Short mmCIF file of C-alpha atoms and ligand atoms in Angstrom, two decimals:
data_model
loop_
_atom_site.label_atom_id
_atom_site.label_comp_id
_atom_site.label_asym_id
_atom_site.label_seq_id
_atom_site.Cartn_x
_atom_site.Cartn_y
_atom_site.Cartn_z
CA MET A 1 4.43 34.43 -30.19
CA SER A 2 1.85 36.30 -28.81
CA ILE A 3 -0.74 33.76 -28.99
CA LYS A 4 1.33 30.65 -27.41
CA PHE A 5 2.60 32.64 -25.42
CA GLU A 6 -1.18 33.87 -24.22
CA ARG A 7 -1.48 30.14 -24.17
CA TYR A 8 0.90 29.15 -21.61
CA GLY A 9 -0.36 31.91 -19.60
CA LYS A 10 -3.91 30.70 -19.55
CA GLY A 11 -2.28 26.58 -18.59
CA LEU A 12 -0.43 28.57 -16.10
CA ALA A 13 -3.48 30.23 -14.25
CA LYS A 14 -5.73 26.82 -13.88
CA GLY A 15 -2.73 24.72 -12.59
CA MET A 16 -2.22 27.42 -9.80
CA VAL A 17 -5.56 27.40 -9.48
CA ILE A 18 -5.97 24.12 -8.95
CA THR A 19 -2.20 24.41 -6.18
CA LEU A 20 -4.02 26.88 -4.06
CA LYS A 21 -7.22 24.36 -3.68
CA HIS A 22 -5.39 21.57 -3.16
CA VAL A 23 -3.18 23.62 -0.74
CA LEU A 24 -7.36 25.78 1.83
CA ARG A 25 -7.97 21.61 1.82
CA PRO A 26 -8.57 20.19 5.37
CA ARG A 27 -5.41 18.05 6.11
CA ILE A 28 -6.63 14.70 6.43
CA THR A 29 -3.54 12.97 8.20
CA THR A 30 -4.81 9.28 10.15
CA GLN A 31 -3.07 8.11 12.74
CA TYR A 32 -2.44 4.60 11.20
CA PRO A 33 -1.97 1.62 12.86
CA GLU A 34 -4.50 3.39 16.32
CA GLU A 35 -6.81 5.02 13.52
CA ARG A 36 -7.87 3.51 10.14
CA LEU A 37 -10.27 4.94 7.28
CA ASN A 38 -12.87 1.68 5.67
CA ILE A 39 -11.75 0.94 2.81
CA SER A 40 -13.62 0.45 -0.17
CA ARG A 41 -16.23 -1.71 -0.05
CA ARG A 42 -15.36 -3.75 -3.71
CA PHE A 43 -11.65 -4.43 -2.35
CA ARG A 44 -10.14 -6.81 -4.08
CA GLY A 45 -8.21 -7.56 -0.54
CA SER A 46 -5.00 -9.82 -0.07
CA ASP A 47 -6.53 -12.98 0.74
CA PHE A 48 -10.24 -14.54 0.27
CA VAL A 49 -13.42 -15.84 2.11
CA TRP A 50 -14.89 -19.36 0.73
CA ASP A 51 -17.89 -21.15 2.46
CA LYS A 52 -17.58 -24.54 1.85
CA ASP A 53 -21.18 -24.57 2.50
CA ARG A 54 -21.75 -23.18 -0.82
CA CYS A 55 -19.33 -24.73 -2.01
CA THR A 56 -19.45 -27.92 -4.43
CA GLY A 57 -16.63 -28.80 -5.85
CA CYS A 58 -16.63 -27.81 -9.19
CA ALA A 59 -13.66 -26.39 -9.36
CA THR A 60 -14.29 -23.77 -11.19
CA CYS A 61 -12.50 -20.55 -9.17
CA ALA A 62 -8.84 -22.79 -10.22
CA LYS A 63 -10.04 -23.17 -13.74
CA SER A 64 -10.62 -19.84 -14.22
CA CYS A 65 -6.91 -18.46 -12.32
CA LEU A 66 -4.58 -18.21 -14.35
CA GLN A 67 -1.64 -17.85 -12.39
CA GLY A 68 -2.64 -21.53 -11.16
CA ASN A 69 -3.07 -19.88 -7.37
CA ILE A 70 -5.67 -22.05 -6.33
CA THR A 71 -5.60 -26.29 -5.02
CA VAL A 72 -9.55 -27.79 -5.09
CA VAL A 73 -9.27 -31.93 -3.92
CA THR A 74 -12.03 -33.90 -4.15
CA SER A 75 -13.17 -37.31 -3.38
CA ALA A 76 -16.73 -38.87 -4.54
CA GLY A 77 -19.25 -37.68 -2.12
CA LYS A 78 -22.13 -40.80 -0.95
CA GLU A 79 -25.05 -39.18 -3.27
CA ASN A 80 -22.97 -38.94 -6.51
CA ASN A 81 -21.31 -35.71 -5.16
CA TYR A 82 -17.82 -34.38 -4.82
CA VAL A 83 -16.30 -33.84 -0.88
CA VAL A 84 -13.98 -30.90 -1.13
CA GLU A 85 -10.61 -32.62 0.72
CA GLU A 86 -8.07 -29.47 0.22
CA PHE A 87 -9.15 -25.71 -0.68
CA GLU A 88 -5.99 -23.88 -0.86
CA ILE A 89 -5.07 -20.10 -2.99
CA ASP A 90 -1.92 -19.07 -2.98
CA VAL A 91 -1.84 -15.80 -2.35
CA GLY A 92 1.80 -14.75 -2.81
CA ARG A 93 0.76 -14.89 -6.52
CA CYS A 94 -2.46 -13.74 -6.88
CA ILE A 95 -2.32 -10.65 -8.82
CA SER A 96 -5.53 -9.95 -7.48
CA CYS A 97 -7.14 -9.73 -11.40
CA GLY A 98 -10.77 -11.53 -9.18
CA LEU A 99 -11.05 -13.94 -11.95
CA CYS A 100 -11.68 -16.78 -9.53
CA VAL A 101 -14.12 -14.42 -7.87
CA GLU A 102 -15.75 -14.04 -10.38
CA ALA A 103 -16.67 -17.64 -11.94
CA CYS A 104 -17.69 -19.51 -9.27
CA PRO A 105 -20.83 -20.59 -9.61
CA TYR A 106 -22.62 -20.86 -6.61
CA THR A 107 -20.98 -17.48 -4.95
CA ALA A 108 -18.71 -20.14 -2.30
CA LEU A 109 -15.43 -17.59 -3.35
CA HIS A 110 -15.07 -14.01 -1.80
CA PHE A 111 -12.51 -11.48 -2.24
CA GLY A 112 -11.54 -10.82 1.64
CA LEU A 113 -11.17 -6.52 2.64
CA SER A 114 -7.39 -7.77 4.76
CA TYR A 115 -4.25 -5.47 3.37
CA GLU A 116 -1.61 -6.17 6.70
CA LYS A 117 -1.51 -9.12 5.40
CA GLY A 118 3.06 -8.91 5.54
CA THR A 119 5.11 -12.01 6.53
CA TYR A 120 8.70 -13.12 7.12
CA ARG A 121 7.63 -16.45 5.43
CA ARG A 122 6.77 -17.16 1.29
CA GLY A 123 5.34 -20.77 2.44
CA ASP A 124 2.47 -18.29 4.54
CA LEU A 125 1.34 -17.02 2.14
CA ILE A 126 -0.45 -20.76 0.69
CA LEU A 127 -3.80 -19.81 2.75
CA GLY A 128 -5.42 -23.22 3.61
CA ARG A 129 -9.18 -23.89 4.81
CA ASP A 130 -8.97 -22.97 8.42
CA LYS A 131 -7.86 -19.03 7.18
CA LEU A 132 -10.44 -19.10 4.54
CA GLU A 133 -13.42 -20.43 5.40
CA LEU A 134 -16.06 -18.44 6.36
CA THR A 135 -16.71 -17.64 9.69
CA PRO A 136 -18.45 -15.10 11.87
CA ALA A 137 -15.87 -12.74 12.39
CA SER A 138 -14.85 -13.14 8.38
CA GLN A 139 -15.14 -10.20 6.25
CA PRO A 140 -16.24 -10.80 2.68
CA SER A 141 -15.80 -8.14 0.36
CA GLY A 142 -18.73 -6.58 -2.20
CA TYR A 143 -15.92 -7.53 -4.67
CA ASP A 144 -19.20 -8.16 -7.59
CA ARG A 145 -20.94 -8.86 -4.74
CA PRO A 146 -23.58 -6.12 -4.48
CA GLU A 147 -25.31 -7.70 -1.41
CA PHE A 148 -21.67 -8.00 0.05
CA GLU A 149 -21.51 -4.28 -0.56
CA VAL A 150 -24.48 -3.20 0.88
CA ARG A 151 -23.85 -3.76 4.85
CA LEU A 152 -20.43 -2.58 4.01
CA PRO A 153 -19.65 1.34 5.44
CA LYS A 154 -18.94 3.62 3.35
CA GLN A 155 -15.28 4.38 2.20
CA THR A 156 -13.76 7.11 4.59
CA MET A 157 -10.47 7.86 2.41
CA LEU A 158 -11.67 10.22 0.19
CA LEU A 159 -12.52 13.46 0.73
CA ASP A 160 -15.79 13.96 -0.01
CA ARG A 161 -15.54 17.69 -1.84
CA ALA A 162 -18.57 18.82 -1.88
CA GLY A 163 -18.93 18.80 1.74
CA ARG A 164 -15.30 18.96 2.26
CA LYS A 165 -15.34 16.44 5.13
CA ARG A 166 -14.63 12.96 5.56
CA GLN A 167 -17.34 10.64 4.82
CA LYS A 168 -18.62 9.36 7.88
S1 SF4 B 201 -7.65 -13.08 -8.28
FE1 SF4 B 201 -7.47 -13.98 -10.24
S2 SF4 B 201 -4.52 -14.85 -9.56
FE2 SF4 B 201 -5.59 -14.25 -7.10
S3 SF4 B 201 -6.80 -16.25 -7.17
FE3 SF4 B 201 -7.75 -15.48 -7.99
S4 SF4 B 201 -8.28 -15.66 -10.29
FE4 SF4 B 201 -6.21 -16.16 -9.70
S1 SF4 B 202 -15.36 -22.03 -4.79
FE1 SF4 B 202 -16.68 -21.83 -6.17
S2 SF4 B 202 -15.79 -22.14 -8.27
FE2 SF4 B 202 -14.54 -22.85 -6.61
S3 SF4 B 202 -14.89 -24.76 -6.32
FE3 SF4 B 202 -16.23 -23.50 -4.86
S4 SF4 B 202 -18.37 -24.23 -6.12
FE4 SF4 B 202 -16.61 -24.09 -7.37
#
């Protein structure tokens, strides 16, 4: 009986120490949407970035998608190549598994960093070329793309536990 008590008492003390640590932690309330934190550089966003110049129309991404979310329509080009006529992703059905991004042999498809793509109409979640194409304003995620990851700002959603400050 006394052994049990000691064991439970120790656990309780440990729990209280953790609680106290959190009570004394600096407040980190963020005034969203006026103030925004940096999300993970490898975030799987609710959007995609598609590099039409790198895309060969091979449709490996479409074949990799378990949900059948990606539509690639091609025609035959003059140089025995594919011309991409349509490229579409239904992000409303996307489970953000990342298989399409990882499967693309030409690194032409990337996750975006967006998390604010809520809409009233389901059809608006089908993203066509105009919404997917890589532009100077696009923000591709560093997910499976170390070359992008190094360029993105550090995540600020977590506390820097050592310094007890937000990361810059
Ligand atoms: S992330 Fe997964 S579910 Fe979403 S489009 Fe790519 S393969 Fe399909
Ligand atoms: S995005 Fe990649 S996998 Fe998809 S069709 Fe283009 S080159 Fe092929």
